[in-house]
């Protein structure tokens, strides 16, 4: 895990992690669970796809741009991971492992 595990009851902090422009508003638990699931799945999919491209491309510009995208998505996952459930934590670990040799 990247950092501290937060209480999923802290809806205000969780909202800020999921919705970057929440402006102090707090989302409902169900909305946060659904958004977190979708965001984590999407970030992990992007990371896995980038890993495949990085491993297969001979184009240095493509490799560099995909590495940059991986770093961006990993940073985003770092903000979501404290609110991830066990299944989501596993997805994050798998995605991180898929690019371990490239970073």
JSON list of C-alpha atoms in Angstrom, two decimals:
[
{"chain": "A", "resi": 1, "resn": "UNK", "atom": "CA", "xyz": [0.00, 0.00, 0.00]},
{"chain": "A", "resi": 2, "resn": "UNK", "atom": "CA", "xyz": [1.25, 3.50, -0.82]},
{"chain": "A", "resi": 3, "resn": "UNK", "atom": "CA", "xyz": [0.25, 5.17, 2.42]},
{"chain": "A", "resi": 4, "resn": "UNK", "atom": "CA", "xyz": [-2.13, 5.52, 5.29]},
{"chain": "A", "resi": 5, "resn": "UNK", "atom": "CA", "xyz": [-5.43, 3.63, 5.30]},
{"chain": "A", "resi": 6, "resn": "UNK", "atom": "CA", "xyz": [-8.35, 5.99, 5.90]},
{"chain": "A", "resi": 7, "resn": "UNK", "atom": "CA", "xyz": [-11.70, 5.32, 7.45]},
{"chain": "A", "resi": 8, "resn": "UNK", "atom": "CA", "xyz": [-14.38, 4.91, 4.80]},
{"chain": "A", "resi": 9, "resn": "UNK", "atom": "CA", "xyz": [-16.70, 6.70, 7.21]},
{"chain": "A", "resi": 10, "resn": "UNK", "atom": "CA", "xyz": [-14.78, 9.93, 6.50]},
{"chain": "A", "resi": 11, "resn": "UNK", "atom": "CA", "xyz": [-17.02, 10.85, 3.59]},
{"chain": "A", "resi": 12, "resn": "UNK", "atom": "CA", "xyz": [-15.61, 14.36, 3.33]},
{"chain": "A", "resi": 13, "resn": "UNK", "atom": "CA", "xyz": [-12.01, 13.17, 2.89]},
{"chain": "A", "resi": 14, "resn": "UNK", "atom": "CA", "xyz": [-13.11, 10.37, 0.60]},
{"chain": "A", "resi": 15, "resn": "UNK", "atom": "CA", "xyz": [-15.13, 12.80, -1.53]},
{"chain": "A", "resi": 16, "resn": "UNK", "atom": "CA", "xyz": [-12.07, 15.05, -1.90]},
{"chain": "A", "resi": 17, "resn": "UNK", "atom": "CA", "xyz": [-9.98, 12.07, -3.04]},
{"chain": "A", "resi": 18, "resn": "UNK", "atom": "CA", "xyz": [-12.56, 10.94, -5.61]},
{"chain": "A", "resi": 19, "resn": "UNK", "atom": "CA", "xyz": [-13.91, 14.28, -6.85]},
{"chain": "A", "resi": 20, "resn": "UNK", "atom": "CA", "xyz": [-11.13, 16.78, -7.37]},
{"chain": "A", "resi": 21, "resn": "UNK", "atom": "CA", "xyz": [-13.44, 19.80, -7.58]},
{"chain": "A", "resi": 22, "resn": "UNK", "atom": "CA", "xyz": [-15.83, 18.84, -4.77]},
{"chain": "A", "resi": 23, "resn": "UNK", "atom": "CA", "xyz": [-15.54, 22.34, -3.20]},
{"chain": "A", "resi": 24, "resn": "UNK", "atom": "CA", "xyz": [-16.28, 21.05, 0.29]},
{"chain": "A", "resi": 25, "resn": "UNK", "atom": "CA", "xyz": [-19.37, 19.10, -0.73]},
{"chain": "A", "resi": 26, "resn": "UNK", "atom": "CA", "xyz": [-19.73, 15.53, 0.50]},
{"chain": "A", "resi": 27, "resn": "UNK", "atom": "CA", "xyz": [-20.97, 12.68, -1.68]},
{"chain": "A", "resi": 28, "resn": "UNK", "atom": "CA", "xyz": [-23.05, 9.78, -0.42]},
{"chain": "A", "resi": 29, "resn": "UNK", "atom": "CA", "xyz": [-21.42, 6.47, 0.49]},
{"chain": "A", "resi": 30, "resn": "UNK", "atom": "CA", "xyz": [-22.92, 4.56, -2.46]},
{"chain": "A", "resi": 31, "resn": "UNK", "atom": "CA", "xyz": [-21.73, 7.22, -4.91]},
{"chain": "A", "resi": 32, "resn": "UNK", "atom": "CA", "xyz": [-18.23, 7.12, -3.45]},
{"chain": "A", "resi": 33, "resn": "UNK", "atom": "CA", "xyz": [-18.07, 3.33, -3.60]},
{"chain": "A", "resi": 34, "resn": "UNK", "atom": "CA", "xyz": [-19.17, 3.29, -7.24]},
{"chain": "A", "resi": 35, "resn": "UNK", "atom": "CA", "xyz": [-16.86, 6.13, -8.26]},
{"chain": "A", "resi": 36, "resn": "UNK", "atom": "CA", "xyz": [-13.89, 4.61, -6.46]},
{"chain": "A", "resi": 37, "resn": "UNK", "atom": "CA", "xyz": [-14.50, 1.25, -8.13]},
{"chain": "A", "resi": 38, "resn": "UNK", "atom": "CA", "xyz": [-14.76, 2.81, -11.58]},
{"chain": "A", "resi": 39, "resn": "UNK", "atom": "CA", "xyz": [-11.71, 5.05, -11.15]},
{"chain": "A", "resi": 40, "resn": "UNK", "atom": "CA", "xyz": [-9.51, 2.26, -9.78]},
{"chain": "A", "resi": 41, "resn": "UNK", "atom": "CA", "xyz": [-10.55, -0.16, -12.52]},
{"chain": "A", "resi": 42, "resn": "UNK", "atom": "CA", "xyz": [-9.91, 2.46, -15.20]},
{"chain": "A", "resi": 43, "resn": "UNK", "atom": "CA", "xyz": [-6.51, 3.49, -13.82]},
{"chain": "A", "resi": 44, "resn": "UNK", "atom": "CA", "xyz": [-5.44, -0.15, -13.50]},
{"chain": "A", "resi": 45, "resn": "UNK", "atom": "CA", "xyz": [-6.59, -0.91, -17.05]},
{"chain": "A", "resi": 46, "resn": "UNK", "atom": "CA", "xyz": [-4.61, 2.04, -18.40]},
{"chain": "A", "resi": 47, "resn": "UNK", "atom": "CA", "xyz": [-1.51, 0.97, -16.45]},
{"chain": "A", "resi": 48, "resn": "UNK", "atom": "CA", "xyz": [-1.73, -2.62, -17.72]},
{"chain": "A", "resi": 49, "resn": "UNK", "atom": "CA", "xyz": [-2.21, -1.47, -21.31]},
{"chain": "A", "resi": 50, "resn": "UNK", "atom": "CA", "xyz": [0.73, 0.92, -21.00]},
{"chain": "A", "resi": 51, "resn": "UNK", "atom": "CA", "xyz": [2.89, -1.90, -19.62]},
{"chain": "A", "resi": 52, "resn": "UNK", "atom": "CA", "xyz": [2.10, -3.99, -22.70]},
{"chain": "A", "resi": 53, "resn": "UNK", "atom": "CA", "xyz": [2.95, -1.10, -25.02]},
{"chain": "A", "resi": 54, "resn": "UNK", "atom": "CA", "xyz": [6.14, -0.22, -23.13]},
{"chain": "A", "resi": 55, "resn": "UNK", "atom": "CA", "xyz": [7.27, -3.83, -23.31]},
{"chain": "A", "resi": 56, "resn": "UNK", "atom": "CA", "xyz": [6.61, -4.15, -27.04]},
{"chain": "A", "resi": 57, "resn": "UNK", "atom": "CA", "xyz": [7.43, -0.76, -28.56]},
{"chain": "A", "resi": 58, "resn": "UNK", "atom": "CA", "xyz": [10.71, 0.18, -30.13]},
{"chain": "A", "resi": 59, "resn": "UNK", "atom": "CA", "xyz": [9.69, 3.85, -30.38]},
{"chain": "A", "resi": 60, "resn": "UNK", "atom": "CA", "xyz": [11.36, 5.83, -27.59]},
{"chain": "A", "resi": 61, "resn": "UNK", "atom": "CA", "xyz": [8.80, 8.66, -27.73]},
{"chain": "A", "resi": 62, "resn": "UNK", "atom": "CA", "xyz": [5.96, 6.18, -27.31]},
{"chain": "A", "resi": 63, "resn": "UNK", "atom": "CA", "xyz": [7.77, 4.51, -24.44]},
{"chain": "A", "resi": 64, "resn": "UNK", "atom": "CA", "xyz": [8.41, 7.86, -22.72]},
{"chain": "A", "resi": 65, "resn": "UNK", "atom": "CA", "xyz": [4.82, 9.05, -23.12]},
{"chain": "A", "resi": 66, "resn": "UNK", "atom": "CA", "xyz": [3.45, 5.77, -21.75]},
{"chain": "A", "resi": 67, "resn": "UNK", "atom": "CA", "xyz": [5.83, 5.88, -18.80]},
{"chain": "A", "resi": 68, "resn": "UNK", "atom": "CA", "xyz": [4.61, 9.39, -18.07]},
{"chain": "A", "resi": 69, "resn": "UNK", "atom": "CA", "xyz": [1.00, 8.21, -18.24]},
{"chain": "A", "resi": 70, "resn": "UNK", "atom": "CA", "xyz": [1.79, 5.30, -15.91]},
{"chain": "A", "resi": 71, "resn": "UNK", "atom": "CA", "xyz": [3.31, 7.69, -13.36]},
{"chain": "A", "resi": 72, "resn": "UNK", "atom": "CA", "xyz": [0.25, 9.94, -13.60]},
{"chain": "A", "resi": 73, "resn": "UNK", "atom": "CA", "xyz": [-2.17, 7.03, -13.08]},
{"chain": "A", "resi": 74, "resn": "UNK", "atom": "CA", "xyz": [-0.09, 5.61, -10.21]},
{"chain": "A", "resi": 75, "resn": "UNK", "atom": "CA", "xyz": [-0.19, 9.01, -8.54]},
{"chain": "A", "resi": 76, "resn": "UNK", "atom": "CA", "xyz": [-3.96, 9.09, -8.94]},
{"chain": "A", "resi": 77, "resn": "UNK", "atom": "CA", "xyz": [-4.24, 5.60, -7.47]},
{"chain": "A", "resi": 78, "resn": "UNK", "atom": "CA", "xyz": [-2.18, 6.78, -4.52]},
{"chain": "A", "resi": 79, "resn": "UNK", "atom": "CA", "xyz": [-4.98, 9.21, -3.63]},
{"chain": "A", "resi": 80, "resn": "UNK", "atom": "CA", "xyz": [-7.64, 6.50, -3.98]},
{"chain": "A", "resi": 81, "resn": "UNK", "atom": "CA", "xyz": [-5.87, 3.56, -2.35]},
{"chain": "A", "resi": 82, "resn": "UNK", "atom": "CA", "xyz": [-6.56, 4.61, 1.25]},
{"chain": "A", "resi": 83, "resn": "UNK", "atom": "CA", "xyz": [-10.28, 4.18, 0.49]},
{"chain": "A", "resi": 84, "resn": "UNK", "atom": "CA", "xyz": [-9.94, 0.97, -1.55]},
{"chain": "A", "resi": 85, "resn": "UNK", "atom": "CA", "xyz": [-11.52, -2.27, -0.42]},
{"chain": "A", "resi": 86, "resn": "UNK", "atom": "CA", "xyz": [-9.57, -5.56, -0.47]},
{"chain": "A", "resi": 87, "resn": "UNK", "atom": "CA", "xyz": [-10.53, -6.40, -4.07]},
{"chain": "A", "resi": 88, "resn": "UNK", "atom": "CA", "xyz": [-9.47, -2.95, -5.24]},
{"chain": "A", "resi": 89, "resn": "UNK", "atom": "CA", "xyz": [-6.21, -3.16, -3.30]},
{"chain": "A", "resi": 90, "resn": "UNK", "atom": "CA", "xyz": [-5.46, -6.38, -5.18]},
{"chain": "A", "resi": 91, "resn": "UNK", "atom": "CA", "xyz": [-6.11, -4.67, -8.54]},
{"chain": "A", "resi": 92, "resn": "UNK", "atom": "CA", "xyz": [-3.79, -1.82, -7.56]},
{"chain": "A", "resi": 93, "resn": "UNK", "atom": "CA", "xyz": [-1.04, -4.24, -6.53]},
{"chain": "A", "resi": 94, "resn": "UNK", "atom": "CA", "xyz": [-1.37, -6.16, -9.79]},
{"chain": "A", "resi": 95, "resn": "UNK", "atom": "CA", "xyz": [-1.22, -2.95, -11.84]},
{"chain": "A", "resi": 96, "resn": "UNK", "atom": "CA", "xyz": [1.80, -1.73, -9.90]},
{"chain": "A", "resi": 97, "resn": "UNK", "atom": "CA", "xyz": [3.53, -5.08, -10.40]},
{"chain": "A", "resi": 98, "resn": "UNK", "atom": "CA", "xyz": [2.86, -4.96, -14.15]},
{"chain": "A", "resi": 99, "resn": "UNK", "atom": "CA", "xyz": [5.08, -1.87, -14.49]},
{"chain": "A", "resi": 100, "resn": "UNK", "atom": "CA", "xyz": [7.56, -2.59, -11.73]},
{"chain": "A", "resi": 101, "resn": "UNK", "atom": "CA", "xyz": [10.42, -3.33, -14.12]},
{"chain": "A", "resi": 102, "resn": "UNK", "atom": "CA", "xyz": [9.83, -0.14, -16.16]},
{"chain": "A", "resi": 103, "resn": "UNK", "atom": "CA", "xyz": [9.97, 2.45, -13.39]}
]
